[in-house]
Tab-separated table of C-alpha atoms and ligand atoms in Angstrom:
chain	number	residue	atom	x	y	z
A	1	MET	CA	-30.023	21.087	-10.515
A	2	LYS	CA	-31.448	20.943	-13.882
A	3	LYS	CA	-32.015	17.621	-15.286
A	4	SER	CA	-29.102	16.421	-17.660
A	5	ALA	CA	-30.054	15.277	-21.430
A	6	ALA	CA	-29.421	11.937	-22.065
A	7	ARG	CA	-25.708	12.053	-23.170
A	8	GLU	CA	-23.655	8.809	-23.835
A	9	PHE	CA	-19.914	9.302	-22.569
A	10	PHE	CA	-18.619	6.209	-24.195
A	11	PRO	CA	-20.173	5.888	-27.541
A	12	GLY	CA	-19.565	2.566	-29.573
A	13	ILE	CA	-19.153	0.535	-26.222
A	14	ASP	CA	-21.990	-1.843	-25.180
A	15	LYS	CA	-22.720	-3.678	-22.304
A	16	VAL	CA	-19.853	-6.020	-21.494
A	17	GLN	CA	-20.956	-9.222	-21.883
A	18	TYR	CA	-19.426	-12.809	-20.659
A	19	GLU	CA	-18.523	-14.662	-23.953
A	20	GLY	CA	-16.125	-17.150	-22.622
A	21	PRO	CA	-12.530	-18.196	-22.735
A	22	LYS	CA	-12.714	-18.601	-26.702
A	23	SER	CA	-13.729	-14.901	-27.233
A	24	LYS	CA	-11.131	-12.647	-28.720
A	25	ASN	CA	-13.450	-9.569	-28.053
A	26	PRO	CA	-11.031	-7.297	-25.722
A	27	LEU	CA	-14.360	-5.619	-24.536
A	28	ALA	CA	-15.920	-9.013	-23.416
A	29	PHE	CA	-15.190	-10.801	-20.431
A	30	LYS	CA	-13.636	-14.421	-20.832
A	31	HIS	CA	-14.032	-15.593	-17.373
A	32	TYR	CA	-16.358	-13.516	-15.126
A	33	ASN	CA	-19.825	-14.447	-15.567
A	34	PRO	CA	-21.468	-12.663	-12.750
A	35	ASP	CA	-24.435	-15.087	-12.582
A	36	GLU	CA	-22.618	-18.382	-12.732
A	37	LEU	CA	-22.588	-20.489	-9.618
A	38	VAL	CA	-19.551	-21.224	-7.849
A	39	ASP	CA	-20.085	-23.151	-4.629
A	40	GLY	CA	-23.455	-22.420	-4.563
A	41	LYS	CA	-23.082	-18.408	-4.923
A	42	THR	CA	-22.798	-16.339	-8.033
A	43	MET	CA	-19.579	-15.073	-9.103
A	44	LYS	CA	-21.284	-11.517	-8.685
A	45	ASP	CA	-21.657	-12.244	-4.952
A	46	HIS	CA	-18.789	-13.687	-4.284
A	47	LEU	CA	-16.351	-11.080	-5.828
A	48	ARG	CA	-18.658	-7.879	-5.131
A	49	PHE	CA	-16.631	-5.745	-7.431
A	50	SER	CA	-16.252	-1.935	-6.617
A	51	VAL	CA	-14.931	0.925	-8.944
A	52	THR	CA	-13.119	3.807	-7.396
A	53	TYR	CA	-14.234	7.178	-7.948
A	54	TRP	CA	-10.972	8.754	-7.268
A	55	HIS	CA	-8.701	6.831	-10.171
A	56	THR	CA	-11.116	5.872	-12.464
A	57	ILE	CA	-13.742	8.912	-12.738
A	58	ARG	CA	-10.933	11.662	-11.378
A	59	GLY	CA	-7.610	10.103	-12.125
A	60	GLN	CA	-5.559	12.626	-14.760
A	61	LEU	CA	-2.637	10.130	-14.848
A	62	ALA	CA	-0.221	13.023	-13.909
A	63	ASP	CA	3.154	11.456	-12.000
A	64	MET	CA	5.606	13.597	-9.988
A	65	PHE	CA	7.366	14.512	-13.317
A	66	GLY	CA	4.514	15.345	-15.704
A	67	VAL	CA	1.002	16.478	-16.042
A	68	GLY	CA	-2.178	14.179	-16.762
A	69	THR	CA	-2.528	12.651	-19.871
A	70	ALA	CA	-5.823	11.344	-19.532
A	71	ILE	CA	-8.447	12.138	-22.530
A	72	ARG	CA	-11.588	12.540	-21.365
A	73	PRO	CA	-13.898	14.358	-23.484
A	74	TRP	CA	-16.207	15.172	-21.152
A	75	GLU	CA	-14.263	17.387	-18.786
A	76	ASP	CA	-14.537	20.812	-19.508
A	77	GLY	CA	-11.655	22.062	-17.769
A	78	THR	CA	-12.978	23.248	-14.398
A	79	ASN	CA	-13.908	21.923	-10.911
A	80	SER	CA	-17.548	23.034	-11.010
A	81	LEU	CA	-20.631	21.939	-9.568
A	82	ALA	CA	-21.987	21.315	-12.857
A	83	MET	CA	-18.582	19.420	-14.145
A	84	ALA	CA	-19.114	17.396	-10.537
A	85	GLU	CA	-22.600	16.419	-11.776
A	86	THR	CA	-21.204	15.450	-15.357
A	87	ARG	CA	-18.923	13.141	-14.122
A	88	ALA	CA	-21.233	11.337	-11.716
A	89	ARG	CA	-23.200	10.460	-15.111
A	90	VAL	CA	-19.994	9.222	-16.606
A	91	ALA	CA	-19.366	7.184	-13.498
A	92	PHE	CA	-22.756	5.305	-13.791
A	93	GLU	CA	-22.414	4.982	-17.327
A	94	PHE	CA	-19.317	3.605	-16.841
A	95	MET	CA	-20.280	1.151	-14.098
A	96	GLU	CA	-23.360	0.006	-15.715
A	97	LYS	CA	-21.793	-0.658	-19.191
A	98	LEU	CA	-18.891	-2.634	-16.991
A	99	GLY	CA	-21.495	-4.539	-14.961
A	100	ALA	CA	-19.823	-3.327	-11.548
A	101	PRO	CA	-22.493	-3.737	-8.806
A	102	TYR	CA	-20.698	-1.214	-5.931
A	103	TYR	CA	-18.492	1.825	-6.274
A	104	ALA	CA	-16.405	4.123	-3.510
A	105	PHE	CA	-15.522	7.378	-3.589
A	106	HIS	CA	-13.859	10.274	-1.099
A	107	ASP	CA	-16.008	13.433	-0.693
A	108	ARG	CA	-14.097	15.678	-2.512
A	109	ASP	CA	-13.696	13.090	-5.635
A	110	VAL	CA	-17.375	13.388	-6.022
A	111	ALA	CA	-17.802	17.044	-5.111
A	112	PRO	CA	-15.769	20.387	-5.207
A	113	GLU	CA	-14.553	21.773	-2.015
A	114	GLY	CA	-15.692	25.250	-1.382
A	115	ARG	CA	-14.678	28.393	-0.096
A	116	ASP	CA	-15.689	27.015	3.516
A	117	LEU	CA	-16.780	24.107	5.240
A	118	ARG	CA	-20.562	25.187	4.781
A	119	GLU	CA	-19.827	25.713	0.981
A	120	SER	CA	-18.439	22.461	0.680
A	121	ASN	CA	-20.821	20.461	2.463
A	122	LYS	CA	-23.605	22.165	0.084
A	123	ASN	CA	-21.848	20.994	-2.687
A	124	LEU	CA	-21.546	17.470	-1.553
A	125	ASP	CA	-25.150	17.760	-0.657
A	126	ALA	CA	-25.913	18.725	-4.338
A	127	ILE	CA	-23.930	15.843	-5.466
A	128	VAL	CA	-25.343	13.002	-3.248
A	129	ARG	CA	-28.836	13.623	-4.649
A	130	VAL	CA	-27.281	12.885	-8.071
A	131	LEU	CA	-25.443	9.902	-6.818
A	132	LYS	CA	-28.534	8.643	-5.188
A	133	ALA	CA	-30.663	9.045	-8.011
A	134	GLU	CA	-28.499	7.437	-10.345
A	135	GLN	CA	-27.884	4.374	-7.640
A	136	GLU	CA	-31.625	4.452	-7.616
A	137	ARG	CA	-31.642	4.196	-11.505
A	138	THR	CA	-29.208	1.619	-12.044
A	139	GLY	CA	-29.304	-0.456	-8.797
A	140	ILE	CA	-25.404	0.011	-8.518
A	141	LYS	CA	-24.459	0.368	-4.870
A	142	LEU	CA	-21.840	2.126	-2.431
A	143	LEU	CA	-19.488	-0.339	-1.097
A	144	TRP	CA	-17.953	2.409	1.118
A	145	GLY	CA	-17.415	5.912	1.574
A	146	THR	CA	-14.477	7.846	2.745
A	147	ALA	CA	-13.335	11.485	3.512
A	148	CYS	CA	-10.147	12.760	1.829
A	149	LEU	CA	-7.945	14.451	4.565
A	150	PHE	CA	-4.981	14.513	2.634
A	151	VAL	CA	-5.159	16.683	-0.444
A	152	HIS	CA	-5.838	20.393	1.240
A	153	PRO	CA	-3.032	22.272	2.375
A	154	ARG	CA	-4.551	22.322	5.860
A	155	TYR	CA	-3.638	18.717	6.149
A	156	CYS	CA	0.069	18.923	5.798
A	157	HIS	CA	0.855	17.791	9.000
A	158	GLY	CA	-1.894	15.466	8.964
A	159	ALA	CA	-5.665	15.159	10.229
A	160	ALA	CA	-6.665	13.559	13.362
A	161	THR	CA	-2.774	13.371	14.112
A	162	SER	CA	-1.743	17.045	13.364
A	163	CYS	CA	-0.045	18.940	15.651
A	164	ASN	CA	-3.020	21.838	14.984
A	165	ALA	CA	-5.972	21.115	17.067
A	166	ASP	CA	-8.197	22.840	14.625
A	167	VAL	CA	-7.025	20.575	11.953
A	168	PHE	CA	-8.655	17.770	14.118
A	169	ALA	CA	-11.727	19.531	14.710
A	170	TYR	CA	-11.967	20.279	10.761
A	171	ALA	CA	-11.052	16.890	9.903
A	172	ALA	CA	-13.763	15.766	12.665
A	173	ALA	CA	-16.710	17.863	10.998
A	174	GLN	CA	-15.341	16.674	7.313
A	175	VAL	CA	-15.568	12.940	8.789
A	176	LYS	CA	-18.819	13.827	10.457
A	177	LYS	CA	-20.466	14.891	7.117
A	178	ALA	CA	-18.956	11.834	5.026
A	179	ILE	CA	-20.278	9.144	7.344
A	180	GLU	CA	-23.740	10.949	7.042
A	181	VAL	CA	-23.970	10.903	3.104
A	182	THR	CA	-22.374	7.571	2.777
A	183	HIS	CA	-25.259	6.462	5.486
A	184	GLU	CA	-27.963	8.579	3.035
A	185	LEU	CA	-26.680	6.757	0.189
A	186	GLY	CA	-27.392	3.259	1.770
A	187	GLY	CA	-23.209	2.499	1.838
A	188	GLU	CA	-22.225	-0.854	3.148
A	189	GLY	CA	-19.095	0.756	4.855
A	190	TYR	CA	-16.758	3.513	5.781
A	191	VAL	CA	-13.076	3.557	5.352
A	192	PHE	CA	-10.396	5.302	7.558
A	193	TRP	CA	-7.245	5.489	5.431
A	194	GLY	CA	-4.582	7.453	7.279
A	195	GLY	CA	-3.680	9.677	4.487
A	196	ARG	CA	-1.052	11.902	6.398
A	197	GLU	CA	-1.294	10.310	9.784
A	198	GLY	CA	2.162	9.812	10.374
A	199	TYR	CA	5.131	11.950	10.530
A	200	SER	CA	8.394	12.842	8.575
A	201	THR	CA	10.601	13.258	11.109
A	202	LEU	CA	10.450	12.070	14.766
A	203	LEU	CA	12.523	15.252	15.571
A	204	ASN	CA	9.622	17.339	15.624
A	205	THR	CA	6.918	14.581	16.362
A	206	ASP	CA	5.152	13.447	19.948
A	207	LEU	CA	4.438	10.106	18.456
A	208	LYS	CA	2.233	8.785	21.885
A	209	ARG	CA	0.002	12.304	21.622
A	210	GLU	CA	-0.534	11.675	17.848
A	211	LEU	CA	-1.724	8.174	18.280
A	212	ASP	CA	-3.883	9.287	21.398
A	213	HIS	CA	-5.583	11.739	19.451
A	214	LEU	CA	-5.979	9.207	16.299
A	215	ALA	CA	-7.856	6.903	18.499
A	216	ALA	CA	-10.044	9.436	20.123
A	217	PHE	CA	-10.810	10.728	16.381
A	218	LEU	CA	-11.642	6.647	15.965
A	219	HIS	CA	-13.963	6.350	19.219
A	220	MET	CA	-15.616	9.859	18.390
A	221	ALA	CA	-16.445	8.483	14.821
A	222	VAL	CA	-17.692	5.242	16.765
A	223	ASP	CA	-20.020	7.040	18.738
A	224	TYR	CA	-21.391	9.345	15.993
A	225	ARG	CA	-22.146	6.666	13.538
A	226	LYS	CA	-24.347	5.099	16.338
A	227	SER	CA	-26.104	8.287	17.092
A	228	VAL	CA	-27.116	8.233	13.315
A	229	GLY	CA	-27.971	4.589	13.315
A	230	PHE	CA	-25.252	3.914	10.609
A	231	LYS	CA	-24.907	0.195	10.175
A	232	GLY	CA	-22.203	0.000	7.888
A	233	GLN	CA	-18.986	-1.519	8.648
A	234	PHE	CA	-16.041	0.842	9.332
A	235	TYR	CA	-12.429	-0.487	8.210
A	236	ILE	CA	-8.941	1.021	8.662
A	237	GLU	CA	-6.443	0.498	5.956
A	238	PRO	CA	-2.829	-0.354	6.462
A	239	LYS	CA	-0.438	1.346	4.379
A	240	PRO	CA	3.230	1.598	5.714
A	241	LYS	CA	4.495	4.919	3.909
A	242	GLU	CA	3.473	7.304	1.138
A	243	PRO	CA	2.939	10.231	1.578
A	244	THR	CA	4.524	10.095	4.617
A	245	LYS	CA	8.140	8.325	5.763
A	246	HIS	CA	6.052	6.507	8.262
A	247	GLN	CA	2.073	5.895	8.174
A	248	TYR	CA	0.892	4.926	11.934
A	249	ASP	CA	-1.314	2.485	10.183
A	250	SER	CA	1.793	0.656	8.785
A	251	ASP	CA	0.613	-3.087	8.061
A	252	ALA	CA	-2.096	-5.279	9.041
A	253	ALA	CA	-0.317	-6.335	12.676
A	254	ALA	CA	0.264	-2.450	13.712
A	255	CYS	CA	-3.378	-1.596	13.123
A	256	LEU	CA	-4.743	-4.470	15.066
A	257	ASN	CA	-2.227	-3.660	17.814
A	258	PHE	CA	-3.329	-0.254	17.590
A	259	LEU	CA	-6.923	-1.178	17.523
A	260	ARG	CA	-6.613	-3.387	20.451
A	261	GLN	CA	-4.639	-0.876	22.677
A	262	TYR	CA	-7.249	1.554	22.436
A	263	ASP	CA	-10.325	-0.528	22.515
A	264	LEU	CA	-11.500	0.011	19.049
A	265	LEU	CA	-10.961	-3.792	17.622
A	266	LYS	CA	-14.811	-4.605	17.860
A	267	SER	CA	-15.875	-1.423	15.972
A	268	LEU	CA	-13.471	-1.576	13.059
A	269	LYS	CA	-11.946	-4.479	10.628
A	270	LEU	CA	-9.140	-3.860	8.309
A	271	ASN	CA	-9.418	-3.048	4.316
A	272	ILE	CA	-6.037	-4.582	3.055
A	273	GLU	CA	-4.732	-3.607	-0.428
A	274	THR	CA	-2.254	-5.546	-2.173
A	275	ASN	CA	0.284	-2.650	-3.200
A	276	HIS	CA	0.290	-1.532	0.374
A	277	ALA	CA	1.015	-4.918	1.779
A	278	THR	CA	4.082	-4.850	-1.113
A	279	LEU	CA	5.170	-1.385	0.269
A	280	ALA	CA	5.132	-2.964	4.107
A	281	GLY	CA	7.419	-5.919	2.754
A	282	HIS	CA	4.689	-8.421	2.894
A	283	THR	CA	2.942	-10.235	0.638
A	284	MET	CA	-0.829	-9.673	0.394
A	285	GLN	CA	-2.034	-13.394	1.402
A	286	HIS	CA	0.586	-12.554	4.620
A	287	GLU	CA	-1.931	-9.279	5.432
A	288	LEU	CA	-5.217	-11.233	4.846
A	289	GLU	CA	-3.756	-13.983	7.034
A	290	THR	CA	-3.054	-11.651	9.714
A	291	ALA	CA	-6.289	-10.313	9.491
A	292	ILE	CA	-8.406	-13.301	9.435
A	293	ALA	CA	-6.381	-14.753	12.350
A	294	ALA	CA	-7.817	-11.627	14.223
A	295	ASN	CA	-11.311	-11.954	12.753
A	296	ALA	CA	-10.997	-8.654	11.381
A	297	LEU	CA	-10.985	-9.017	7.519
A	298	GLY	CA	-13.159	-6.741	6.174
A	299	SER	CA	-12.638	-5.758	2.493
A	300	ILE	CA	-9.735	-5.532	-0.250
A	301	ASP	CA	-8.253	-2.538	-2.120
A	302	ALA	CA	-7.645	-4.963	-5.336
A	303	ASN	CA	-4.663	-3.863	-7.161
A	304	THR	CA	-1.014	-4.598	-7.427
A	305	GLY	CA	2.339	-2.842	-7.264
A	306	ASP	CA	5.526	-3.009	-9.071
A	307	LEU	CA	8.373	-5.116	-7.312
A	308	LEU	CA	10.778	-2.837	-8.931
A	309	LEU	CA	9.383	0.602	-8.089
A	310	GLY	CA	8.902	1.790	-4.474
A	311	TRP	CA	5.710	3.547	-4.532
A	312	ASP	CA	2.067	2.641	-4.817
A	313	THR	CA	1.583	2.236	-8.487
A	314	ASP	CA	-1.875	1.195	-8.034
A	315	GLN	CA	-1.672	-1.197	-11.035
A	316	PHE	CA	-4.587	-3.660	-12.071
A	317	PRO	CA	-4.460	-6.990	-10.940
A	318	THR	CA	-3.344	-9.240	-13.850
A	319	ASN	CA	-1.575	-12.018	-11.705
A	320	LEU	CA	-3.545	-15.458	-11.610
A	321	TYR	CA	-1.132	-16.608	-8.724
A	322	LEU	CA	-2.075	-13.227	-6.678
A	323	THR	CA	-5.755	-13.587	-7.198
A	324	THR	CA	-5.860	-17.298	-6.365
A	325	GLU	CA	-3.987	-16.496	-2.757
A	326	VAL	CA	-6.304	-13.914	-2.172
A	327	MET	CA	-9.354	-16.086	-3.125
A	328	LEU	CA	-8.176	-19.054	-1.109
A	329	SER	CA	-7.995	-16.776	2.016
A	330	ILE	CA	-11.604	-15.386	1.282
A	331	LEU	CA	-13.236	-18.279	0.683
A	332	LYS	CA	-11.415	-19.723	3.783
A	333	MET	CA	-12.955	-16.921	5.689
A	334	GLY	CA	-16.629	-17.503	4.101
A	335	GLY	CA	-16.712	-14.878	1.858
A	336	PHE	CA	-17.232	-11.356	2.276
A	337	ALA	CA	-20.160	-9.648	4.396
A	338	THR	CA	-20.083	-5.898	3.807
A	339	GLY	CA	-16.341	-5.943	1.979
A	340	GLY	CA	-15.911	-6.556	-1.789
A	341	THR	CA	-13.623	-6.349	-4.543
A	342	ASN	CA	-12.579	-2.353	-4.536
A	343	PHE	CA	-10.414	-1.919	-7.732
A	344	ASP	CA	-8.149	0.872	-6.192
A	345	ALA	CA	-6.002	0.915	-9.346
A	346	LYS	CA	-5.315	3.385	-12.178
A	347	VAL	CA	-4.417	2.789	-15.753
A	348	ARG	CA	-1.279	3.624	-16.837
A	349	ARG	CA	-0.342	7.303	-17.818
A	350	GLU	CA	0.444	5.684	-21.357
A	351	SER	CA	-3.160	4.188	-21.418
A	352	PHE	CA	-4.922	7.623	-21.666
A	353	GLU	CA	-7.910	6.600	-23.636
A	354	PRO	CA	-11.257	6.425	-22.051
A	355	VAL	CA	-11.707	2.618	-23.725
A	356	ASP	CA	-8.252	1.587	-21.420
A	357	LEU	CA	-10.789	2.015	-18.597
A	358	PHE	CA	-12.607	-0.819	-19.635
A	359	HIS	CA	-9.568	-2.913	-20.572
A	360	ALA	CA	-8.381	-2.548	-17.233
A	361	HIS	CA	-10.980	-3.022	-15.205
A	362	ILE	CA	-12.389	-6.199	-17.499
A	363	GLY	CA	-9.088	-7.636	-16.935
A	364	GLY	CA	-9.072	-7.309	-13.034
A	365	MET	CA	-12.703	-8.682	-13.057
A	366	ASP	CA	-11.402	-11.649	-15.426
A	367	THR	CA	-8.354	-12.572	-13.019
A	368	PHE	CA	-10.146	-12.455	-9.937
A	369	ALA	CA	-12.754	-14.390	-11.653
A	370	ARG	CA	-10.332	-17.089	-12.288
A	371	GLY	CA	-8.481	-16.850	-9.192
A	372	LEU	CA	-12.514	-17.620	-7.415
A	373	LYS	CA	-12.689	-20.684	-9.398
A	374	ILE	CA	-9.014	-21.781	-8.956
A	375	ALA	CA	-9.241	-21.486	-5.562
A	376	SER	CA	-12.772	-23.355	-5.204
A	377	ALA	CA	-11.404	-26.053	-7.535
A	378	ILE	CA	-8.162	-26.589	-4.545
A	379	ARG	CA	-10.680	-26.495	-1.947
A	380	LYS	CA	-12.895	-29.168	-3.580
A	381	ASP	CA	-9.712	-31.287	-4.171
A	382	GLY	CA	-8.985	-31.058	-0.626
A	383	ARG	CA	-5.179	-32.077	-0.909
A	384	LEU	CA	-3.930	-28.697	-0.274
A	385	ALA	CA	-6.364	-28.431	2.918
A	386	GLU	CA	-5.685	-32.175	4.144
A	387	PHE	CA	-2.048	-31.571	4.022
A	388	VAL	CA	-1.829	-28.756	6.381
A	389	LYS	CA	-4.196	-30.754	8.590
A	390	CYS	CA	-1.887	-33.791	8.516
A	391	ARG	CA	1.018	-31.317	9.369
A	392	TYR	CA	-0.580	-30.211	12.507
A	393	SER	CA	-1.663	-33.780	13.500
A	394	SER	CA	0.496	-33.754	16.584
A	395	TRP	CA	-1.686	-31.454	18.516
A	396	ASP	CA	-4.561	-33.788	17.922
A	397	SER	CA	-4.221	-35.979	20.821
A	398	GLY	CA	-1.417	-36.991	23.323
A	399	VAL	CA	1.067	-34.447	24.593
A	400	GLY	CA	-0.061	-31.793	21.842
A	401	ALA	CA	-3.766	-31.818	22.778
A	402	ASP	CA	-2.678	-31.550	26.480
A	403	ILE	CA	-0.806	-28.503	25.659
A	404	GLU	CA	-3.628	-26.696	23.453
A	405	LYS	CA	-5.980	-27.598	26.450
A	406	GLY	CA	-3.757	-25.988	28.886
A	407	LYS	CA	-3.705	-29.297	30.906
A	408	VAL	CA	0.126	-29.094	31.230
A	409	GLY	CA	3.100	-26.562	31.958
A	410	PHE	CA	6.981	-26.946	31.895
A	411	LYS	CA	7.081	-29.355	34.816
A	412	GLU	CA	4.954	-31.864	33.194
A	413	LEU	CA	6.493	-31.253	29.521
A	414	GLU	CA	9.768	-31.951	31.055
A	415	ALA	CA	8.887	-35.027	32.680
A	416	TYR	CA	7.170	-36.427	29.519
A	417	MET	CA	10.284	-35.662	27.481
A	418	LEU	CA	12.680	-37.030	30.263
A	419	LYS	CA	10.923	-40.213	29.460
A	420	GLN	CA	10.657	-40.141	25.728
A	421	GLY	CA	14.529	-38.956	25.609
A	422	GLU	CA	14.172	-37.323	22.094
A	423	ALA	CA	11.039	-35.455	20.242
A	424	ALA	CA	9.371	-37.432	17.519
A	425	ALA	CA	10.798	-37.548	13.827
A	426	ASN	CA	9.919	-34.219	11.756
A	427	THR	CA	7.878	-34.782	8.421
A	428	SER	CA	8.878	-32.838	5.625
A	429	GLY	CA	7.436	-29.200	4.992
A	430	ARG	CA	6.982	-30.608	1.080
A	431	GLN	CA	6.971	-26.784	-0.069
A	432	GLU	CA	7.717	-27.592	-3.851
A	433	LEU	CA	5.249	-30.474	-3.956
A	434	LEU	CA	2.350	-27.844	-2.550
A	435	GLU	CA	3.688	-25.093	-5.155
A	436	ASN	CA	3.638	-27.749	-7.868
A	437	LEU	CA	0.173	-28.674	-6.974
A	438	ILE	CA	-1.071	-25.133	-6.994
A	439	ASN	CA	0.588	-24.779	-10.487
A	440	ASP	CA	-1.763	-28.037	-11.368
A	441	PHE	CA	-4.658	-25.879	-10.803
A	442	ILE	CA	-3.687	-22.640	-12.531
B	501	XLS	C1	-3.911	5.343	-0.947
B	501	XLS	C2	-5.236	4.285	-0.438
B	501	XLS	C3	-6.701	5.321	-0.603
B	501	XLS	C4	-7.517	4.709	0.099
B	501	XLS	C5	-8.695	5.213	0.185
B	501	XLS	O1	-2.825	4.694	-0.995
B	501	XLS	O2	-5.208	3.445	-1.000
B	501	XLS	O3	-6.946	5.336	-1.995
B	501	XLS	O4	-7.566	3.286	-0.482
B	501	XLS	O5	-8.618	6.443	1.275
B	502	NI	NI1	-6.848	1.917	-1.158
B	503	NI	NI1	-2.982	3.014	-2.087
């Protein structure tokens, strides 16, 4: 592949700087100050921001009623290998100017699908060489890789859960390659999102058989990853519906149950996405806390949905209550290990200029930076945690401690209550007081 001339794709936009909350510059950070310490760790290391290739670089801003509106002057109207190389340069210029330390991609986002698997793999290898050179030039790293198992018509019935065994085999080959290139690029993780692993009607579906196949597929992936020495974390990303009516990875609890049932819980953690939580009828905080309770929270796809729209709108997060709640959970967990804050988000169809990509990411990063600072202040203040601790204090001694230690059963508890006659009085849950407390920090 020929060396590209040093072409600039975002002329007039300099490296985004931290200018502080008083700045009126739309292309500056007001709150995200990468090197600033929060609880002894830089904001950069706390948040580990990641740009998604599929939205930011490949998103055309089409919807089901209209074609793409995105103006991307570097696009030549083809999906050639040369175009793919140009896009890689675009991606890295964007991330460098933004100051994003990580990115994430699907195999087919970065390189075009070929006429057959062999050609697709060759295309991927060619672009991986470019990505690797760009990573080395900039120091930007791969948060996670994944395989696109949902765009091509072969995957219309699913991939690992397809009724067609050949499609399972094709998907296995594709994931094998995607793990290899993720490994080659030093990726810190690999995501499985069940793009079409679900059903549209149970009339034609053997649910048990499909779940068995999905588990077999993941076990093969775990075995393969060990055989090539890929140390990155595997994640599964819950989503209840879209494109199918029901996705098997419907929410955090369903994923945990599936992983446990098929003995995969030690090999995969969860990648939780805000908009998917909304679609599942949960809050992001619910999904995070459910994953954390099972010691299985790995990473987050940072976005937000529209509560009035029933699909995955993938908007950039701008709500301080949301990011505060997220960061309270992440800090409580002790921070990200391999995971990060991946902007699985796209600009609106009406925001079609390249500069809108900067506004969107800057806003998301600032909102998370504020969430981090607010969450850290709430923790330092201590009243919220203290309240929760006190709320459960009846479990710290007496009968509560005996129950937790497994020292008593129904017989002993009956004897205890016959003696007491009535349970000790309840105390108020103080929801409104706590809501006011959070507001004091925001
Ligand atoms: C789609 C998912 C997808 C995954 C990666 O809704 O969020 O983008 O994050 O396959
Ligand atoms: Ni996602
Ligand atoms: Ni999504």
